[in-house]
PDB file of C-alpha atoms in Angstrom:
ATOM      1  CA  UNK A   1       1.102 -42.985  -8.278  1.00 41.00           C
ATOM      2  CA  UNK A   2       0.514 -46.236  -6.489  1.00 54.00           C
ATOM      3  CA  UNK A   3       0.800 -49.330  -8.988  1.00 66.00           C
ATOM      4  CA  UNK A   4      -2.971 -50.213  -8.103  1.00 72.00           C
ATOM      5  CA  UNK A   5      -3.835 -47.014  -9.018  1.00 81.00           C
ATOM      6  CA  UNK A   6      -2.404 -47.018 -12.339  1.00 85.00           C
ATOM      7  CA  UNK A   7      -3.780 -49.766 -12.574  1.00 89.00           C
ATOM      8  CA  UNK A   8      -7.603 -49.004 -11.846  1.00 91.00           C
ATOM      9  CA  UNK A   9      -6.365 -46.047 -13.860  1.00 92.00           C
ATOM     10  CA  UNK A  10      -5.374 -47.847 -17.439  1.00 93.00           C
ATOM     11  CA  UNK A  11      -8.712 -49.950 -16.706  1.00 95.00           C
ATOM     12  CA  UNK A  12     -10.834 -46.498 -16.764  1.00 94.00           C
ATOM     13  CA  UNK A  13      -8.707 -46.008 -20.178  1.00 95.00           C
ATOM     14  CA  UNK A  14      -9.651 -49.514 -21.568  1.00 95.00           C
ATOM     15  CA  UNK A  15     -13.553 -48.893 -20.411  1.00 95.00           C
ATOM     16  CA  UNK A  16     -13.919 -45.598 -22.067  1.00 95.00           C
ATOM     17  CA  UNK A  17     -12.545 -46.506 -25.359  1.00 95.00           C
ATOM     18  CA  UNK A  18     -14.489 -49.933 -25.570  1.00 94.00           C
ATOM     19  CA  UNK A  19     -11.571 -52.388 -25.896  1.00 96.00           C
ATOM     20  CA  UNK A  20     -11.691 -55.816 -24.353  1.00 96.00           C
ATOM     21  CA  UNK A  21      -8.894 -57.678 -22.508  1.00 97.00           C
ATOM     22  CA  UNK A  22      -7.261 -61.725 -22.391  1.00 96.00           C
ATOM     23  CA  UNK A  23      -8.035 -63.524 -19.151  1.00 97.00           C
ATOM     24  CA  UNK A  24      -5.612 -66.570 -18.931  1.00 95.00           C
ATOM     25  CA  UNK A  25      -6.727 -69.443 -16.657  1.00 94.00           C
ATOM     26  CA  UNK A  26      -5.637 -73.332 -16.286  1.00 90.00           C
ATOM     27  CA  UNK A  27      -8.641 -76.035 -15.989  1.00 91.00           C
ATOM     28  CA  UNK A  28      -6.316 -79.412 -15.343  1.00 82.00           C
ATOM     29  CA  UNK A  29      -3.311 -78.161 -17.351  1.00 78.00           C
ATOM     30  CA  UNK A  30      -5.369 -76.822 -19.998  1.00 84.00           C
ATOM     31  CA  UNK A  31      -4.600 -73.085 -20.679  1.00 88.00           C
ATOM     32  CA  UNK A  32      -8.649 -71.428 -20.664  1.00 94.00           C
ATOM     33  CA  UNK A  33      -7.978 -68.016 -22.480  1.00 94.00           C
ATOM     34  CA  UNK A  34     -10.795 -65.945 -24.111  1.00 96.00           C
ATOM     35  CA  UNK A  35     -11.552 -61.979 -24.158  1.00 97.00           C
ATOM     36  CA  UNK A  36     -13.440 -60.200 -21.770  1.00 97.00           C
ATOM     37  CA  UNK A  37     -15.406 -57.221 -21.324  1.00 97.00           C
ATOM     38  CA  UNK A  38     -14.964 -54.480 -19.005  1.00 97.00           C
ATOM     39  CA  UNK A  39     -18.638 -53.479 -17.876  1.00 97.00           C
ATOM     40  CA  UNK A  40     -18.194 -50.709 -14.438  1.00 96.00           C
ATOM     41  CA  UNK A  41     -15.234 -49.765 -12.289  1.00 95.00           C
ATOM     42  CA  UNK A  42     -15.905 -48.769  -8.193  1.00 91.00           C
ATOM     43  CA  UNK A  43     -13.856 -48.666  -5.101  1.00 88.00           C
ATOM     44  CA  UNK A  44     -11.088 -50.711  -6.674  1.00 88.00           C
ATOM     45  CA  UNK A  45     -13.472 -53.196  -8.050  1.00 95.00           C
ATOM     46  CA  UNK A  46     -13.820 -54.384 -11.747  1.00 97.00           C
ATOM     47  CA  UNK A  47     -16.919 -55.892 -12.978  1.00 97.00           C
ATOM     48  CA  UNK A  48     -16.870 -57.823 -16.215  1.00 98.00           C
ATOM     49  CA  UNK A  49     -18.033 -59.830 -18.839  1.00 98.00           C
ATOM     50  CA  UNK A  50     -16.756 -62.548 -19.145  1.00 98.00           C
ATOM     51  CA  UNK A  51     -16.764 -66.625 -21.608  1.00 98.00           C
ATOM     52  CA  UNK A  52     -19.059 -69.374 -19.845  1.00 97.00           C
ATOM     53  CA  UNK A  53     -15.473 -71.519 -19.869  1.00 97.00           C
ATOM     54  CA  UNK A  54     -13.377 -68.758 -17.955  1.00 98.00           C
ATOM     55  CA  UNK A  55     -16.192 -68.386 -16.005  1.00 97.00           C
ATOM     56  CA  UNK A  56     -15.916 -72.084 -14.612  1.00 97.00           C
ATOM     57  CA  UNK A  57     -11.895 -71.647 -14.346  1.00 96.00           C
ATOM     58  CA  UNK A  58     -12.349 -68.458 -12.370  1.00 97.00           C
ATOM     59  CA  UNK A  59     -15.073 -69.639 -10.100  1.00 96.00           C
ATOM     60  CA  UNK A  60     -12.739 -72.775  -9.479  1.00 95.00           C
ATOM     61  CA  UNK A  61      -9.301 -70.864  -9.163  1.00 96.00           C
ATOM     62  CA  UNK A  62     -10.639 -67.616  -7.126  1.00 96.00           C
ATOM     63  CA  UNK A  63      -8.112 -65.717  -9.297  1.00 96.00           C
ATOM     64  CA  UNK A  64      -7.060 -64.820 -13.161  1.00 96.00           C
ATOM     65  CA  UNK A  65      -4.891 -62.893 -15.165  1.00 96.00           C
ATOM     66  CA  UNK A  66      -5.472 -60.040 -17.352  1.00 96.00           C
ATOM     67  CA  UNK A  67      -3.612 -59.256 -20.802  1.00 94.00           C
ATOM     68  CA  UNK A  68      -3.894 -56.091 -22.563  1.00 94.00           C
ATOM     69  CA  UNK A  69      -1.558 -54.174 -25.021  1.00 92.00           C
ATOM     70  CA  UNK A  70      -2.748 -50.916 -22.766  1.00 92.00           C
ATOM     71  CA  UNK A  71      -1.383 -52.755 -19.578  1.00 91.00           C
ATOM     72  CA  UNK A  72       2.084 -52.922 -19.125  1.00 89.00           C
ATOM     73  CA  UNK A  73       2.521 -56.242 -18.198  1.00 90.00           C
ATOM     74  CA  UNK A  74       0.113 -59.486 -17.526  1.00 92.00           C
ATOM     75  CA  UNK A  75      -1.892 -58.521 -14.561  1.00 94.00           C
ATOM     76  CA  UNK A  76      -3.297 -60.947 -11.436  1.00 94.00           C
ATOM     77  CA  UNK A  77      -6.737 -60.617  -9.805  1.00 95.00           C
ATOM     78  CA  UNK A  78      -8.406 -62.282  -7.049  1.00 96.00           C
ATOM     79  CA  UNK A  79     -11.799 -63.174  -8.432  1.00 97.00           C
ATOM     80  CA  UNK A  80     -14.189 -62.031  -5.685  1.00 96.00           C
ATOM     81  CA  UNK A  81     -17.424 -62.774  -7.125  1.00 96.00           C
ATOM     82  CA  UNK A  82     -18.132 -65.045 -10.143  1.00 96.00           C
ATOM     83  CA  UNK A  83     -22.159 -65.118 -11.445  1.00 96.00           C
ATOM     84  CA  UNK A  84     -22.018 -68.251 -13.624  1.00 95.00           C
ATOM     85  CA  UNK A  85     -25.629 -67.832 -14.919  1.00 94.00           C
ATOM     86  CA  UNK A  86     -25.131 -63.874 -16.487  1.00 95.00           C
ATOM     87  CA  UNK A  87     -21.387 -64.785 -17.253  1.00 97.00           C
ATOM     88  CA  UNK A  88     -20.156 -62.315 -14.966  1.00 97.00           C
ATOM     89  CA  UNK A  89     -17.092 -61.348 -12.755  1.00 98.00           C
ATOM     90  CA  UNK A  90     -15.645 -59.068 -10.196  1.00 98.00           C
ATOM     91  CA  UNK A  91     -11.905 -58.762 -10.007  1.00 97.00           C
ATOM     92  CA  UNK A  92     -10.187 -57.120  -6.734  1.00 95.00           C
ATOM     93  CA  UNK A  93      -6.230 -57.075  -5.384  1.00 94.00           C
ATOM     94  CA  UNK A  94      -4.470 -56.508  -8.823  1.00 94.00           C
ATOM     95  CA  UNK A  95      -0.882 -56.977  -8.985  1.00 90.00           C
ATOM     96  CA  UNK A  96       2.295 -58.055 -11.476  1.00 89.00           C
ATOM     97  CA  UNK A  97       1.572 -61.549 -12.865  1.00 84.00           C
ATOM     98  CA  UNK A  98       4.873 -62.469 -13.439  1.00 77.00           C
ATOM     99  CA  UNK A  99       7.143 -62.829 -16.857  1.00 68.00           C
ATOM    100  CA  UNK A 100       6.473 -66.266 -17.467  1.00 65.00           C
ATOM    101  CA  UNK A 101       2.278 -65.643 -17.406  1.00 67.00           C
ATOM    102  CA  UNK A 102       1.195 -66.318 -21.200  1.00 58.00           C
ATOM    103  CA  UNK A 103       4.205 -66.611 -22.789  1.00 59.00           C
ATOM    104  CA  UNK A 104       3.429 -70.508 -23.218  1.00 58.00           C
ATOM    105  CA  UNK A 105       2.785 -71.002 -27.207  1.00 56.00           C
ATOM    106  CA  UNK A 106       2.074 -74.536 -27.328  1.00 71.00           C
ATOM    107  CA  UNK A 107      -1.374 -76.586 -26.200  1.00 82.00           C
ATOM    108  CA  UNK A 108      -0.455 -78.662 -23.077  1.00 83.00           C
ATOM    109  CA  UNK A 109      -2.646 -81.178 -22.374  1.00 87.00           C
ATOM    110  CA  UNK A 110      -3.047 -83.526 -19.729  1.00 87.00           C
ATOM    111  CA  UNK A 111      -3.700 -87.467 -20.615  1.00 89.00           C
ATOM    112  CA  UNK A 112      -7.020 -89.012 -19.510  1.00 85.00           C
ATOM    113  CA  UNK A 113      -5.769 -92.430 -19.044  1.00 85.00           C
ATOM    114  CA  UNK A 114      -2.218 -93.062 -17.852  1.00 84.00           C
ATOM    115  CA  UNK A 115       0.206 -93.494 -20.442  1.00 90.00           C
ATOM    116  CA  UNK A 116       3.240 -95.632 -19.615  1.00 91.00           C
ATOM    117  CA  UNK A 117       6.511 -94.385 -21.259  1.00 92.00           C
ATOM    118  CA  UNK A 118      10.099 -95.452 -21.502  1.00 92.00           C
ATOM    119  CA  UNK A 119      12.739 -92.776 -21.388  1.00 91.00           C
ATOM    120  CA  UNK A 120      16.010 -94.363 -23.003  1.00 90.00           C
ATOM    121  CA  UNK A 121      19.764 -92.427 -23.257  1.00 87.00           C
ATOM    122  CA  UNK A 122      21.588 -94.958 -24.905  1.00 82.00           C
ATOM    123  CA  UNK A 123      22.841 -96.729 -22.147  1.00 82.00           C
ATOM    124  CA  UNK A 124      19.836 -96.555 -19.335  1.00 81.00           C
ATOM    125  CA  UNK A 125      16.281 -97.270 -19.561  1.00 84.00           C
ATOM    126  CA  UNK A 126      13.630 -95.870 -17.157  1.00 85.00           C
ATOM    127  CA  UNK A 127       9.819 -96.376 -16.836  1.00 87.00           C
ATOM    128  CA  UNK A 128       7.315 -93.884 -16.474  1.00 90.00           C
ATOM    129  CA  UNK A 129       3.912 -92.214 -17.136  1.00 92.00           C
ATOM    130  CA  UNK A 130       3.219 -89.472 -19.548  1.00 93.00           C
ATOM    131  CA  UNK A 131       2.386 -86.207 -17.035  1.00 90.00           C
ATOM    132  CA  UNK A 132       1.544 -83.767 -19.637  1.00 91.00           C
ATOM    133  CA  UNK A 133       2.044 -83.955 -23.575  1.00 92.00           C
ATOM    134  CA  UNK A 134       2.515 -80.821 -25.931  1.00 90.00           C
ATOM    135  CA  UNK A 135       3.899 -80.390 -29.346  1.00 90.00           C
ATOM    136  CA  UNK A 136       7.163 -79.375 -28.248  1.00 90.00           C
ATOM    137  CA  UNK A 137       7.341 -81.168 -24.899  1.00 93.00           C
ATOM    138  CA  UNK A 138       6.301 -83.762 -22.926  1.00 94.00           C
ATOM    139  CA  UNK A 139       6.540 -84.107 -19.010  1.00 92.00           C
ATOM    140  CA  UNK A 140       7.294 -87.492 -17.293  1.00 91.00           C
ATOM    141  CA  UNK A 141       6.954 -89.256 -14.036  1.00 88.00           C
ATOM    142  CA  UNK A 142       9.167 -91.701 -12.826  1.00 84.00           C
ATOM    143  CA  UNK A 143      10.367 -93.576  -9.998  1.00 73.00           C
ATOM    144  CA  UNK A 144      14.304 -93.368 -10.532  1.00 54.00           C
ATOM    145  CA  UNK A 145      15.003 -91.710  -7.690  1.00 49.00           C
ATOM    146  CA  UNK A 146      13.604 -94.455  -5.892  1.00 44.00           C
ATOM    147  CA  UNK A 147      14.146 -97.257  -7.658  1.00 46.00           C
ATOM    148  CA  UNK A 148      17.341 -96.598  -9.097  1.00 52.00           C
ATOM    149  CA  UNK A 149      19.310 -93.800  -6.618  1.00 51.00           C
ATOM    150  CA  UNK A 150      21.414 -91.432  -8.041  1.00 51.00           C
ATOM    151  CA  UNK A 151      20.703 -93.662 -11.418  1.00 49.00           C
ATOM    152  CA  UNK A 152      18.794 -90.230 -13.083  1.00 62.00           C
ATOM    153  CA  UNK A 153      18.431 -88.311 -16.214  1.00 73.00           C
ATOM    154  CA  UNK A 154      20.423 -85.059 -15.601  1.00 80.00           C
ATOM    155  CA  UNK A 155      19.304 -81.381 -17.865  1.00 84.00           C
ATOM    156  CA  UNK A 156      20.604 -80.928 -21.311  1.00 89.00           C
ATOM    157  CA  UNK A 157      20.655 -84.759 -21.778  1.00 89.00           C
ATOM    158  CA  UNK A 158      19.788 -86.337 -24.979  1.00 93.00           C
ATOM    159  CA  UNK A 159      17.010 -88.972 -24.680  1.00 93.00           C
ATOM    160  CA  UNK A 160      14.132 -90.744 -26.598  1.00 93.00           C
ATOM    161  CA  UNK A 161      10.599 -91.110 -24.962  1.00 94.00           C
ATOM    162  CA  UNK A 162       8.573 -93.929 -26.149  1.00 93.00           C
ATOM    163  CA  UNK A 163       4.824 -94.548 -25.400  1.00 90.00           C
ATOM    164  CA  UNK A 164       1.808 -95.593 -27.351  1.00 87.00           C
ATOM    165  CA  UNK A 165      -1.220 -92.956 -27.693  1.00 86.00           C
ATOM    166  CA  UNK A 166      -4.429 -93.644 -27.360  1.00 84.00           C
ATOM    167  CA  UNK A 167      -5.095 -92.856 -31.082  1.00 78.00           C
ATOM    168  CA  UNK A 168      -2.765 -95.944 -32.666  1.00 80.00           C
ATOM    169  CA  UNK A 169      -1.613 -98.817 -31.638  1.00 78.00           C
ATOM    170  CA  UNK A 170       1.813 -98.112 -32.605  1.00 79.00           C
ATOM    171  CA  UNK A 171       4.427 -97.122 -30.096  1.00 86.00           C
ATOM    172  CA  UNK A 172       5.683 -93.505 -31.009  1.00 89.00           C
ATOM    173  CA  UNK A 173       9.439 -92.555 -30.114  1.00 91.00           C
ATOM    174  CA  UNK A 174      10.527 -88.589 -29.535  1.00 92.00           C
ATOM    175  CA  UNK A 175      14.391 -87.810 -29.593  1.00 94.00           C
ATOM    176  CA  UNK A 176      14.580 -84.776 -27.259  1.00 94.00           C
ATOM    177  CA  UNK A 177      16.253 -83.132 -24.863  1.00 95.00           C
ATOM    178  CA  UNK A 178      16.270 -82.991 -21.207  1.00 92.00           C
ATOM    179  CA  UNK A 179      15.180 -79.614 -19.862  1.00 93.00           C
ATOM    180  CA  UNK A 180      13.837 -79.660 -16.455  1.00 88.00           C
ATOM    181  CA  UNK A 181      14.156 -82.305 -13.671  1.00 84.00           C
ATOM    182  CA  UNK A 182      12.289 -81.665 -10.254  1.00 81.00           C
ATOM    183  CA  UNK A 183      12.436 -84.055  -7.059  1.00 72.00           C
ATOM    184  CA  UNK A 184       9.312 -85.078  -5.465  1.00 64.00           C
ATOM    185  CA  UNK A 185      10.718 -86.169  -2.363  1.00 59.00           C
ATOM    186  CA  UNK A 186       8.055 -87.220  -0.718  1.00 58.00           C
ATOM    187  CA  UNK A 187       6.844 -89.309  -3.088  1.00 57.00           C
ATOM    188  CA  UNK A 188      10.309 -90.641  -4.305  1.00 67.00           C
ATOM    189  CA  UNK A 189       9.396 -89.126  -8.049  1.00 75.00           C
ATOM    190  CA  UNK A 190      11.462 -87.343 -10.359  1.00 78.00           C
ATOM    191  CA  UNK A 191       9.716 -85.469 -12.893  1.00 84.00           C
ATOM    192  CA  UNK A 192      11.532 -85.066 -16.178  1.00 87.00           C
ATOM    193  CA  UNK A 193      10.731 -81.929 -18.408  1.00 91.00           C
ATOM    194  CA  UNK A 194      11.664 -83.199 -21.916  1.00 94.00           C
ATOM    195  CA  UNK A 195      11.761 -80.562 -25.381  1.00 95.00           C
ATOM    196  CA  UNK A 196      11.136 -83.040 -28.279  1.00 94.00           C
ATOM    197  CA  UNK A 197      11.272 -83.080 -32.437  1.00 93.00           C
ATOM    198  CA  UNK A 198       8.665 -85.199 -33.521  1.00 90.00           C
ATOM    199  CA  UNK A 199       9.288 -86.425 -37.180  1.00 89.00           C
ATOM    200  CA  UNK A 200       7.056 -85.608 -40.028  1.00 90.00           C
ATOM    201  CA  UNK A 201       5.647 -89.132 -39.427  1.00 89.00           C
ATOM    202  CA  UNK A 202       4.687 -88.803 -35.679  1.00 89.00           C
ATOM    203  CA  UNK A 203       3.726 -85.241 -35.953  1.00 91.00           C
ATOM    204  CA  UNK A 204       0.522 -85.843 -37.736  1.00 91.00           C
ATOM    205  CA  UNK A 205      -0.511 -88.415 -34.558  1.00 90.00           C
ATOM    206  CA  UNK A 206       0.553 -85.895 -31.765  1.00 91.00           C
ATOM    207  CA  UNK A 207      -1.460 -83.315 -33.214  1.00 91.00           C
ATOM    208  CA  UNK A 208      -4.463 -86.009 -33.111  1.00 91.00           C
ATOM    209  CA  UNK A 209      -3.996 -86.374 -30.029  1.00 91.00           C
ATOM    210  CA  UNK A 210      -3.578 -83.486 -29.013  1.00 91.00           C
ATOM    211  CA  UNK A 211      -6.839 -81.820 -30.860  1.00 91.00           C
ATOM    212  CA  UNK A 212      -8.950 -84.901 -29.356  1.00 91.00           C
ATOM    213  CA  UNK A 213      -8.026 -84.001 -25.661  1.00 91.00           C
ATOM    214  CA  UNK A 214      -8.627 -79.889 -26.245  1.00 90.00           C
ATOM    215  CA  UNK A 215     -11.776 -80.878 -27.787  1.00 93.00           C
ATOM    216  CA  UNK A 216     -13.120 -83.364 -24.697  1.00 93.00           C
ATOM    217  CA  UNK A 217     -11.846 -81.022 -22.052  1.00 92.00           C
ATOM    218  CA  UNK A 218     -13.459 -78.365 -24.108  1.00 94.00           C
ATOM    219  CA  UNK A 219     -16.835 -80.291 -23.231  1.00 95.00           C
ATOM    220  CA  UNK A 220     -15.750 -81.278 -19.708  1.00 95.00           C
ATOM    221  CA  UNK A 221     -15.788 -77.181 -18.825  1.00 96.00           C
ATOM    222  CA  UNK A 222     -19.469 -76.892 -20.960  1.00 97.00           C
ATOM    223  CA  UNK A 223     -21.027 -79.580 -18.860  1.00 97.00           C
ATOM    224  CA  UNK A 224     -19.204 -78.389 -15.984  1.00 96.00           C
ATOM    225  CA  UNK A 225     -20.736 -74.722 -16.854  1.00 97.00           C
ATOM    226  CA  UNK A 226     -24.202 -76.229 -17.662  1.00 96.00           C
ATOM    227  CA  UNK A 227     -24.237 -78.281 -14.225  1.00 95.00           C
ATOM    228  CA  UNK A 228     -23.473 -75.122 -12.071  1.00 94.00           C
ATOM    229  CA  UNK A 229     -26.297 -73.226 -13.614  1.00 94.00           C
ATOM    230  CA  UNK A 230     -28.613 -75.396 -12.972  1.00 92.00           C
ATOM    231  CA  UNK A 231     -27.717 -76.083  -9.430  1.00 89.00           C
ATOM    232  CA  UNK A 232     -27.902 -72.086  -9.419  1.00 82.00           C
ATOM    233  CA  UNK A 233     -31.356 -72.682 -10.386  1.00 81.00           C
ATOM    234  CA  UNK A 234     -32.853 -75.167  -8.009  1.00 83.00           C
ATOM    235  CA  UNK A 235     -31.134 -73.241  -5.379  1.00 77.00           C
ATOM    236  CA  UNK A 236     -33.557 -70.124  -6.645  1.00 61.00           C
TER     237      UNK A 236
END
């Protein structure tokens, strides 16, 4: 049996019996995750119902992926049709998602405004902006390989990130450790990948911050959904 029929085939299954499945999007970093209904199967097509949110991220992607516990593994879709207003879908061209597809735990979240940070081993210090913020891990540009040559951060090393969020005027410090580095050549960046272990005293302020950028990006993708229905309706 083909893998896209097996597919189309363990969709049948999950349509008789009722059960719903996960669709896992990204809106600006933000993982967009809620359950969806399977409403009609035809020619390799599969219609369903779907959140007003992962409706937005779908129509703005062209593609999702679908979680089960009756699939064997997270599946992609190309999103051929999105109908904002009903809250509708139609999926086509399913295939493996990958291993790494909604294994993420943590919120990520994106900063607003740009948050300059200081990355400090001991014996360097580098500037920086925040890229991305989590509980366990924060991302960071910075110009080092510019700037400073071969002068980088290298993986496994120990480091401490210091910024100020938006939520205090205080200037937090992480320790962490250096997990990922990637070269943006063309733009002479490095970005640094860095697992941290906030203290019981700077925990309380990430999650703040955290919860207060879910919550507006949250409304962003409502007024986002709101604004394309009603250009749906002028346009009749």
């Amino acid at each position: 049996m083909e893998p896209h029929d097996q597919v189309m085939r363990l969709f049948h299954m999950l349509l008789s019996a009722g059960e719903p499945v996960t669709l896992l999007n990204n809106y600006r970093g933000f993982p967009v995750s809620h359950q969806a209904t399977i409403l009609a199967l035809e020619q390799g097509y599969v219609a369903i119902g779907i959140h007003e949110h992962q409706a937005v991220s779908m129509a703005l992607e062209g593609k999702t992926f679908i979680q089960s516990n009756w699939l064997p593994e997270v599946v992609r879709a190309s999103v051929m049709a999105v109908d904002i207003v009903k809250k509708r879908a139609v999926l086509t061209e399913f295939e493996p998602g990958g291993s790494e597809i909604g294994k993420r735990t943590s919120i990520r979240v994106f900063p607003r405004e740009p948050l300059e940070a200081d990355i400090y081993d001991g014996r360097r210090r580098l500037s920086g902006k925040i890229a991305d913020i989590s509980n366990s891990g924060v991302g960071v540009f910075t110009f080092a390989a510019y700037i400073y040559g071969d002068l980088s951060f290298e993986q496994n090393k120990e480091v401490y990130v210091d910024f100020r969020l938006p939520t205090t005027d205080a200037v937090v410090r992480f320790h962490g450790v250096v997990t990922s580095v990637a070269d943006k050549q063309d733009a002479h960046l490095h970005r640094l990948g860095v697992h941290i272990f906030p203290n019981p005293e700077v925990q309380p302020l990430l999650d703040a911050y955290i919860q207060q950028r879910q919550d507006e990006t949250e409304r962003e993708l409502t007024l986002i959904f709101q604004s394309m229905c009603q250009e749906r309706a002028t346009q009749g």
